[in-house]
Amino acid sequence: MADVLVISKDKNVFEEFNITYSDERNNFEYADSATAAIEMISMEIPDLIYIIEMKIDVVLSILTEIFTDDEIKKIPVICLVSAENWSGRQELWERGVKDILQLPVSKEELKFQIGRFTDDISDMTFANEEPGMQGKLDDYNLLDLIQTLESNHKTGVLILYHSRDEGKIWFEEGDIRDANYRTLGPVDAILKMSRWSDGDFSITFLDEKYEKIIEAENEQILLNVIQHIDDRNKILKELPPRKETLLISPEADMDQMEDSDVVYLRFFHGGQTIVDFLDMFDEDDLKLLGVVKGFVDNQIIMTREAFDHHQTEQERQAEGAGLKKAIKKLFKRKDAAENEMESANARGRDSSDSGNGDFNGTEKREFAVMFYNDNLDLKKIKSKLAKI
């Protein structure tokens, strides 16, 4: 039986949800807030979480409060949000939500979707109760596991868990029969999962027959995986470390970019790693790494250190430009004052009513002090000139 936690501030929503969709394979529990959910999760980690909330910002807040450690982050999350907030669902995808359903939705449609999600979880839960083995992907990578199952002629299902994702590979007598990960085809799913170097795996040995979906033999699949890993590592060597945060350059101009590149670039808003980027999209890793390399080479994305340096340099240049402008203005004021002084002297020499016909030494010193202290006051200057 799968344990499913439903988070909703309206208990009536949960009760209707529970009555309509509960069955012998699923046990639904209720939490009215993130705080209540945290308390329940601390006692027993659920197999699946539903968050029923109209506003996406509230959902994001719940996710932030609940998913604070790696163990909890492995729990798949399904969000049900209103149509008004539908445009903001990209933020939920970026936070690792497994799927998003739009409200309102018909009972039949919701029942179908819930059945699809919870049946997958139930199958996984039952499978783990069968004879088999489990371990860490840090200790056994996918190549090791495939070769071990092949050499021992095992039949069953291999499930790999990475972050909040999971993928499955079915074997019969050690021969790979099928594979599943998100929307990818069987071979592409295996290539995608070959990158997972952290996470968990479980193997359930079953006495069943599986349809041969993958036509290639194990040897060819393994060769493809090895080549894929080599090609992937070559590109990664030319990029920043996989787990280093990359940010969008302040000078990146999305208006001049292709729409497809803009979709990729927006993922790095606020800072993301290459691993996060590869996990986000259901596409070939080599293609995605090519996109990242293009961004890095063209300085469209950069490491946080480079980003901070760029910001400091921009501020320094702006400060320098401001200083130059101030100096230019100061000299302009000085020239204006000197012109006034020369004009006054000329008027003094031409006037029979003038006192001494020129600035005396004291007046010149006063003007000099005003200029060098940046205290030029043209009104004061004109007042002095009027008395000459």
Short mmCIF file of C-alpha atoms in Angstrom, two decimals:
data_model
loop_
_atom_site.label_atom_id
_atom_site.label_comp_id
_atom_site.label_asym_id
_atom_site.label_seq_id
_atom_site.Cartn_x
_atom_site.Cartn_y
_atom_site.Cartn_z
CA MET A 1 0.00 0.00 0.00
CA ALA A 2 1.22 3.48 -0.88
CA ASP A 3 1.10 6.21 1.80
CA VAL A 4 -0.10 9.46 0.21
CA LEU A 5 -0.02 12.81 2.04
CA VAL A 6 -2.53 15.45 0.90
CA ILE A 7 -1.77 19.07 1.88
CA SER A 8 -4.73 21.47 1.68
CA LYS A 9 -5.96 24.22 4.00
CA ASP A 10 -9.55 23.09 3.29
CA LYS A 11 -10.28 19.75 4.96
CA ASN A 12 -13.49 19.36 2.95
CA VAL A 13 -11.34 19.15 -0.17
CA PHE A 14 -9.30 16.36 1.42
CA GLU A 15 -12.38 14.42 2.59
CA GLU A 16 -13.90 14.50 -0.87
CA PHE A 17 -10.54 13.56 -2.31
CA ASN A 18 -10.19 10.65 0.12
CA ILE A 19 -13.73 9.29 -0.35
CA THR A 20 -13.59 9.50 -4.13
CA TYR A 21 -10.09 8.22 -4.83
CA SER A 22 -9.05 6.03 -1.90
CA ASP A 23 -8.80 2.28 -2.48
CA GLU A 24 -7.05 -0.77 -1.07
CA ARG A 25 -3.78 0.25 -2.72
CA ASN A 26 -3.59 3.77 -1.30
CA ASN A 27 -3.70 5.23 2.20
CA PHE A 28 -4.42 8.99 2.24
CA GLU A 29 -3.36 11.22 5.14
CA TYR A 30 -4.18 14.92 5.65
CA ALA A 31 -2.19 18.03 6.62
CA ASP A 32 -3.69 21.52 6.67
CA SER A 33 -0.37 23.39 6.51
CA ALA A 34 3.35 23.04 5.88
CA THR A 35 3.94 22.87 9.65
CA ALA A 36 1.52 19.96 10.05
CA ALA A 37 3.03 18.23 7.02
CA ILE A 38 6.55 18.53 8.46
CA GLU A 39 5.38 16.95 11.71
CA MET A 40 3.76 14.03 9.87
CA ILE A 41 6.75 13.50 7.59
CA SER A 42 9.06 13.42 10.63
CA MET A 43 7.09 10.41 11.91
CA GLU A 44 6.77 8.59 8.58
CA ILE A 45 7.93 9.61 5.13
CA PRO A 46 5.07 9.27 2.60
CA ASP A 47 5.47 7.71 -0.84
CA LEU A 48 3.74 10.62 -2.56
CA ILE A 49 2.56 14.16 -1.73
CA TYR A 50 -0.35 16.08 -3.25
CA ILE A 51 -0.52 19.85 -2.70
CA ILE A 52 -4.00 21.26 -3.45
CA GLU A 53 -3.74 25.05 -3.46
CA MET A 54 -5.11 27.71 -5.80
CA LYS A 55 -2.13 30.10 -5.54
CA ILE A 56 1.31 29.14 -6.84
CA ASP A 57 3.15 31.46 -4.43
CA VAL A 58 1.58 29.53 -1.52
CA VAL A 59 2.66 26.23 -3.11
CA LEU A 60 6.22 27.54 -3.48
CA SER A 61 6.21 28.58 0.17
CA ILE A 62 5.05 25.10 1.22
CA LEU A 63 7.77 23.47 -0.89
CA THR A 64 10.42 25.72 0.68
CA GLU A 65 9.31 24.86 4.21
CA ILE A 66 8.96 21.11 3.70
CA PHE A 67 11.83 20.09 1.44
CA THR A 68 14.80 20.88 3.63
CA ASP A 69 16.94 17.73 3.31
CA ASP A 70 17.91 15.23 0.62
CA GLU A 71 15.76 12.39 2.00
CA ILE A 72 12.56 14.45 1.88
CA LYS A 73 13.44 15.87 -1.54
CA LYS A 74 13.11 12.34 -2.96
CA ILE A 75 9.34 12.33 -2.31
CA PRO A 76 7.41 12.89 -5.58
CA VAL A 77 5.09 15.92 -5.44
CA ILE A 78 1.94 16.50 -7.51
CA CYS A 79 0.45 20.02 -7.43
CA LEU A 80 -3.15 20.99 -8.20
CA VAL A 81 -3.39 24.75 -8.91
CA SER A 82 -5.96 27.11 -10.38
CA ALA A 83 -6.13 28.09 -14.05
CA GLU A 84 -5.43 31.70 -13.08
CA ASN A 85 -1.99 30.66 -11.83
CA TRP A 86 -1.29 28.32 -14.74
CA SER A 87 1.23 30.67 -16.38
CA GLY A 88 3.48 30.42 -13.32
CA ARG A 89 3.82 26.64 -13.42
CA GLN A 90 7.38 26.93 -14.80
CA GLU A 91 8.49 27.91 -11.30
CA LEU A 92 7.05 24.67 -9.95
CA TRP A 93 8.81 22.60 -12.63
CA GLU A 94 12.07 24.30 -11.66
CA ARG A 95 11.50 23.26 -8.05
CA GLY A 96 11.33 19.60 -9.07
CA VAL A 97 7.57 19.02 -8.90
CA LYS A 98 6.73 15.73 -10.64
CA ASP A 99 3.54 16.96 -12.28
CA ILE A 100 0.98 19.79 -12.18
CA LEU A 101 -2.79 19.50 -12.67
CA GLN A 102 -5.02 22.46 -13.49
CA LEU A 103 -8.10 23.23 -11.41
CA PRO A 104 -11.00 22.98 -11.88
CA VAL A 105 -10.85 19.45 -13.27
CA SER A 106 -13.54 16.83 -13.74
CA LYS A 107 -13.72 13.96 -11.25
CA GLU A 108 -13.15 11.40 -13.99
CA GLU A 109 -10.06 13.18 -15.25
CA LEU A 110 -8.68 13.63 -11.75
CA LYS A 111 -9.40 10.00 -10.89
CA PHE A 112 -7.49 8.89 -13.97
CA GLN A 113 -4.50 11.12 -13.16
CA ILE A 114 -4.42 10.12 -9.49
CA GLY A 115 -4.64 6.48 -10.45
CA ARG A 116 -1.72 6.93 -12.83
CA PHE A 117 0.50 8.48 -10.17
CA THR A 118 -0.45 6.38 -7.16
CA ASP A 119 -0.39 3.10 -9.08
CA ASP A 120 3.22 3.79 -10.03
CA ILE A 121 4.05 4.46 -6.38
CA SER A 122 2.12 1.40 -5.21
CA ASP A 123 3.93 -0.80 -7.72
CA MET A 124 7.23 0.51 -6.44
CA THR A 125 6.20 -0.04 -2.80
CA PHE A 126 5.04 -3.63 -3.43
CA ALA A 127 8.14 -4.35 -5.48
CA ASN A 128 10.40 -3.34 -2.63
CA GLU A 129 8.69 -5.93 -0.43
CA GLU A 130 9.68 -8.73 -2.82
CA PRO A 131 13.06 -10.53 -2.68
CA GLY A 132 15.80 -8.44 -4.23
CA MET A 133 18.55 -6.01 -3.34
CA GLN A 134 19.11 -2.30 -2.95
CA GLY A 135 22.01 0.10 -2.63
CA LYS A 136 23.57 3.44 -3.51
CA LEU A 137 24.42 4.66 -7.01
CA ASP A 138 27.57 6.10 -5.47
CA ASP A 139 28.77 2.48 -5.08
CA TYR A 140 27.27 0.88 -8.21
CA ASN A 141 26.74 2.79 -11.43
CA LEU A 142 24.30 1.72 -14.12
CA LEU A 143 26.94 -0.13 -16.15
CA ASP A 144 27.90 -2.20 -13.10
CA LEU A 145 24.28 -3.09 -12.41
CA ILE A 146 23.50 -4.08 -16.01
CA GLN A 147 26.58 -6.29 -16.22
CA THR A 148 25.82 -7.90 -12.84
CA LEU A 149 22.23 -8.74 -13.81
CA GLU A 150 23.37 -10.04 -17.19
CA SER A 151 26.13 -12.27 -15.80
CA ASN A 152 23.74 -13.76 -13.22
CA HIS A 153 20.88 -14.18 -15.75
CA LYS A 154 18.44 -12.37 -13.46
CA THR A 155 14.79 -11.56 -14.23
CA GLY A 156 13.05 -8.59 -12.65
CA VAL A 157 12.98 -4.81 -12.53
CA LEU A 158 15.77 -2.38 -11.68
CA ILE A 159 14.57 0.97 -10.30
CA LEU A 160 16.95 3.92 -10.09
CA TYR A 161 16.21 6.94 -7.86
CA HIS A 162 17.92 10.27 -8.49
CA SER A 163 16.84 13.44 -6.69
CA ARG A 164 13.03 13.26 -7.10
CA ASP A 165 13.22 11.24 -10.29
CA GLU A 166 13.08 7.53 -10.91
CA GLY A 167 13.67 5.31 -13.89
CA LYS A 168 13.04 1.61 -14.51
CA ILE A 169 14.76 -1.11 -16.53
CA TRP A 170 13.21 -4.56 -17.01
CA PHE A 171 15.36 -7.67 -17.41
CA GLU A 172 14.63 -11.25 -18.41
CA GLU A 173 17.39 -13.80 -17.90
CA GLY A 174 19.83 -10.89 -17.76
CA ASP A 175 18.66 -9.50 -21.11
CA ILE A 176 17.38 -5.90 -21.15
CA ARG A 177 13.76 -5.97 -22.32
CA ASP A 178 12.50 -2.42 -21.73
CA ALA A 179 13.29 0.86 -19.95
CA ASN A 180 11.25 3.84 -18.85
CA TYR A 181 12.13 7.37 -17.75
CA ARG A 182 9.70 10.26 -18.16
CA THR A 183 8.78 10.67 -21.84
CA LEU A 184 11.99 9.22 -23.30
CA GLY A 185 12.20 6.07 -25.40
CA PRO A 186 13.80 2.98 -23.83
CA VAL A 187 17.36 3.46 -25.15
CA ASP A 188 17.35 7.22 -24.54
CA ALA A 189 16.08 6.55 -21.02
CA ILE A 190 19.06 4.27 -20.33
CA LEU A 191 21.49 6.87 -21.72
CA LYS A 192 19.91 9.55 -19.53
CA MET A 193 20.09 7.39 -16.40
CA SER A 194 23.73 6.49 -17.08
CA ARG A 195 24.66 9.97 -15.80
CA TRP A 196 23.19 9.40 -12.34
CA SER A 197 26.15 9.05 -10.01
CA ASP A 198 24.20 9.77 -6.83
CA GLY A 199 20.95 8.36 -5.53
CA ASP A 200 19.65 4.86 -4.81
CA PHE A 201 18.65 1.73 -6.65
CA SER A 202 16.50 -1.31 -5.92
CA ILE A 203 16.26 -4.61 -7.78
CA THR A 204 13.22 -6.85 -7.49
CA PHE A 205 13.61 -10.39 -8.80
CA LEU A 206 10.41 -11.71 -10.35
CA ASP A 207 9.46 -14.85 -12.20
CA GLU A 208 7.77 -13.11 -15.13
CA LYS A 209 8.01 -12.73 -18.89
CA TYR A 210 8.56 -9.32 -20.46
CA GLU A 211 7.98 -8.17 -23.99
CA LYS A 212 11.22 -7.35 -25.83
CA ILE A 213 10.74 -3.63 -26.50
CA ILE A 214 14.44 -2.85 -26.99
CA GLU A 215 15.68 -4.62 -30.10
CA ALA A 216 19.40 -4.10 -29.41
CA GLU A 217 21.32 -6.70 -27.43
CA ASN A 218 22.97 -5.88 -24.10
CA GLU A 219 26.43 -5.64 -25.66
CA GLN A 220 25.34 -2.96 -28.12
CA ILE A 221 23.47 -1.05 -25.43
CA LEU A 222 26.54 -1.08 -23.18
CA LEU A 223 28.75 0.16 -26.04
CA ASN A 224 26.29 2.99 -26.69
CA VAL A 225 26.30 3.91 -23.01
CA ILE A 226 30.11 3.90 -22.82
CA GLN A 227 30.39 6.08 -25.95
CA HIS A 228 27.72 8.42 -24.59
CA ILE A 229 29.58 8.77 -21.28
CA ASP A 230 32.88 9.52 -23.10
CA ASP A 231 31.25 12.16 -25.32
CA ARG A 232 29.52 13.69 -22.34
CA ASN A 233 32.73 13.89 -20.29
CA LYS A 234 34.60 15.58 -23.16
CA ILE A 235 32.09 18.43 -23.16
CA LEU A 236 31.99 18.62 -19.35
CA LYS A 237 35.77 19.14 -19.26
CA GLU A 238 35.27 22.39 -21.18
CA LEU A 239 32.61 23.66 -18.77
CA PRO A 240 32.57 24.86 -15.14
CA PRO A 241 32.21 22.10 -12.50
CA ARG A 242 28.88 20.29 -12.81
CA LYS A 243 27.66 21.32 -9.37
CA GLU A 244 28.82 24.94 -9.50
CA THR A 245 26.04 27.52 -9.64
CA LEU A 246 25.74 29.39 -12.95
CA LEU A 247 23.86 32.66 -13.40
CA ILE A 248 22.58 34.67 -16.35
CA SER A 249 24.92 37.49 -17.38
CA PRO A 250 23.48 40.99 -16.77
CA GLU A 251 24.26 41.73 -20.42
CA ALA A 252 22.37 38.74 -21.84
CA ASP A 253 19.84 39.99 -24.41
CA MET A 254 16.98 37.51 -24.65
CA ASP A 255 15.28 39.61 -27.32
CA GLN A 256 18.06 38.65 -29.73
CA MET A 257 17.88 34.92 -28.97
CA GLU A 258 15.89 32.03 -30.42
CA ASP A 259 12.75 31.13 -28.45
CA SER A 260 14.10 27.64 -27.72
CA ASP A 261 17.31 29.10 -26.26
CA VAL A 262 15.30 31.53 -24.13
CA VAL A 263 13.43 28.58 -22.58
CA TYR A 264 16.75 26.97 -21.65
CA LEU A 265 18.29 30.23 -20.44
CA ARG A 266 15.41 31.14 -18.14
CA PHE A 267 16.12 27.99 -16.17
CA PHE A 268 19.34 29.62 -14.90
CA HIS A 269 17.43 32.60 -13.47
CA GLY A 270 18.53 32.94 -9.85
CA GLY A 271 21.34 30.40 -10.33
CA GLN A 272 21.34 26.69 -11.21
CA THR A 273 23.94 23.97 -11.76
CA ILE A 274 24.64 21.98 -14.92
CA VAL A 275 23.35 18.86 -13.14
CA ASP A 276 20.07 20.65 -12.36
CA PHE A 277 19.79 21.72 -16.01
CA LEU A 278 20.33 18.19 -17.34
CA ASP A 279 17.80 16.80 -14.86
CA MET A 280 15.18 19.37 -15.82
CA PHE A 281 14.73 18.57 -19.51
CA ASP A 282 13.64 15.29 -21.16
CA GLU A 283 16.24 15.62 -23.88
CA ASP A 284 19.56 14.07 -24.83
CA ASP A 285 22.34 15.15 -22.46
CA LEU A 286 24.76 15.80 -25.33
CA LYS A 287 22.32 18.24 -26.92
CA LEU A 288 21.70 19.99 -23.60
CA LEU A 289 25.42 20.23 -22.84
CA GLY A 290 25.92 21.77 -26.28
CA VAL A 291 23.40 24.44 -25.31
CA VAL A 292 25.22 25.11 -22.02
CA LYS A 293 28.59 25.29 -23.80
CA GLY A 294 27.19 27.86 -26.22
CA PHE A 295 25.92 29.95 -23.31
CA VAL A 296 29.26 29.72 -21.48
CA ASP A 297 31.41 30.43 -24.55
CA ASN A 298 29.33 33.53 -25.35
CA GLN A 299 29.33 34.64 -21.69
CA ILE A 300 25.55 34.43 -21.55
CA ILE A 301 25.83 32.44 -18.32
CA MET A 302 28.74 32.54 -15.89
CA THR A 303 29.92 31.29 -12.51
CA ARG A 304 28.97 33.25 -9.43
CA GLU A 305 32.58 34.42 -9.03
CA ALA A 306 32.63 35.74 -12.61
CA PHE A 307 29.17 37.26 -12.11
CA ASP A 308 30.26 39.11 -8.96
CA HIS A 309 33.47 40.30 -10.67
CA HIS A 310 31.42 41.53 -13.63
CA GLN A 311 29.07 43.43 -11.31
CA THR A 312 32.01 45.03 -9.46
CA GLU A 313 33.61 46.06 -12.74
CA GLN A 314 30.33 47.55 -13.96
CA GLU A 315 29.97 49.53 -10.73
CA ARG A 316 33.58 50.74 -11.00
CA GLN A 317 33.04 51.87 -14.58
CA ALA A 318 29.80 53.62 -13.64
CA GLU A 319 31.55 55.36 -10.75
CA GLY A 320 34.38 56.42 -13.09
CA ALA A 321 31.91 57.77 -15.62
CA GLY A 322 30.17 59.75 -12.89
CA LEU A 323 33.47 61.19 -11.69
CA LYS A 324 34.42 62.24 -15.22
CA LYS A 325 31.06 63.94 -15.60
CA ALA A 326 31.54 65.79 -12.31
CA ILE A 327 35.03 66.96 -13.30
CA LYS A 328 33.79 68.14 -16.68
CA LYS A 329 31.02 70.08 -14.98
CA LEU A 330 33.50 71.58 -12.53
CA PHE A 331 35.79 72.82 -15.31
CA LYS A 332 32.77 74.25 -17.11
CA ARG A 333 31.86 76.21 -14.01
CA LYS A 334 35.47 77.36 -13.64
CA ASP A 335 35.56 78.61 -17.23
CA ALA A 336 32.31 80.49 -16.70
CA ALA A 337 33.70 82.14 -13.57
CA GLU A 338 36.93 83.12 -15.30
CA ASN A 339 34.96 84.63 -18.18
CA GLU A 340 32.94 86.66 -15.69
CA MET A 341 36.15 87.84 -14.02
CA GLU A 342 37.76 88.85 -17.31
CA SER A 343 34.61 90.66 -18.38
CA ALA A 344 34.49 92.54 -15.09
CA ASN A 345 38.13 93.55 -15.38
CA ALA A 346 37.48 94.82 -18.89
CA ARG A 347 34.50 96.83 -17.70
CA GLY A 348 36.57 98.20 -14.82
CA ARG A 349 39.32 99.41 -17.09
CA ASP A 350 36.83 101.08 -19.45
CA SER A 351 34.76 102.80 -16.73
CA SER A 352 35.71 106.15 -15.30
CA ASP A 353 33.54 105.39 -12.23
CA SER A 354 35.39 102.21 -11.26
CA GLY A 355 37.19 102.05 -7.98
CA ASN A 356 40.51 100.46 -8.86
CA GLY A 357 39.66 98.97 -12.30
CA ASP A 358 40.64 95.39 -11.38
CA PHE A 359 40.32 92.68 -8.78
CA ASN A 360 42.53 93.33 -5.83
CA GLY A 361 44.60 90.51 -4.30
CA THR A 362 42.08 89.74 -1.58
CA GLU A 363 39.20 89.32 -4.06
CA LYS A 364 41.27 86.99 -6.27
CA ARG A 365 42.13 84.84 -3.27
CA GLU A 366 38.42 84.64 -2.36
CA PHE A 367 37.55 83.43 -5.86
CA ALA A 368 40.40 80.90 -5.74
CA VAL A 369 39.19 79.49 -2.42
CA MET A 370 35.63 79.24 -3.77
CA PHE A 371 36.83 77.30 -6.82
CA TYR A 372 39.16 74.85 -5.11
CA ASN A 373 36.64 74.14 -2.38
CA ASP A 374 34.04 73.50 -5.10
CA ASN A 375 31.94 76.31 -3.66
CA LEU A 376 31.49 78.42 -6.79
CA ASP A 377 28.47 80.67 -6.32
CA LEU A 378 27.79 82.69 -9.48
CA LYS A 379 25.32 84.94 -7.64
CA LYS A 380 28.02 85.81 -5.13
CA ILE A 381 30.49 86.40 -7.94
CA LYS A 382 28.09 88.72 -9.76
CA SER A 383 27.42 90.57 -6.49
CA LYS A 384 31.13 91.17 -6.02
CA LEU A 385 31.53 92.19 -9.63
CA ALA A 386 28.72 94.72 -9.29
CA LYS A 387 30.65 96.49 -6.54
CA ILE A 388 33.81 96.85 -8.63
#
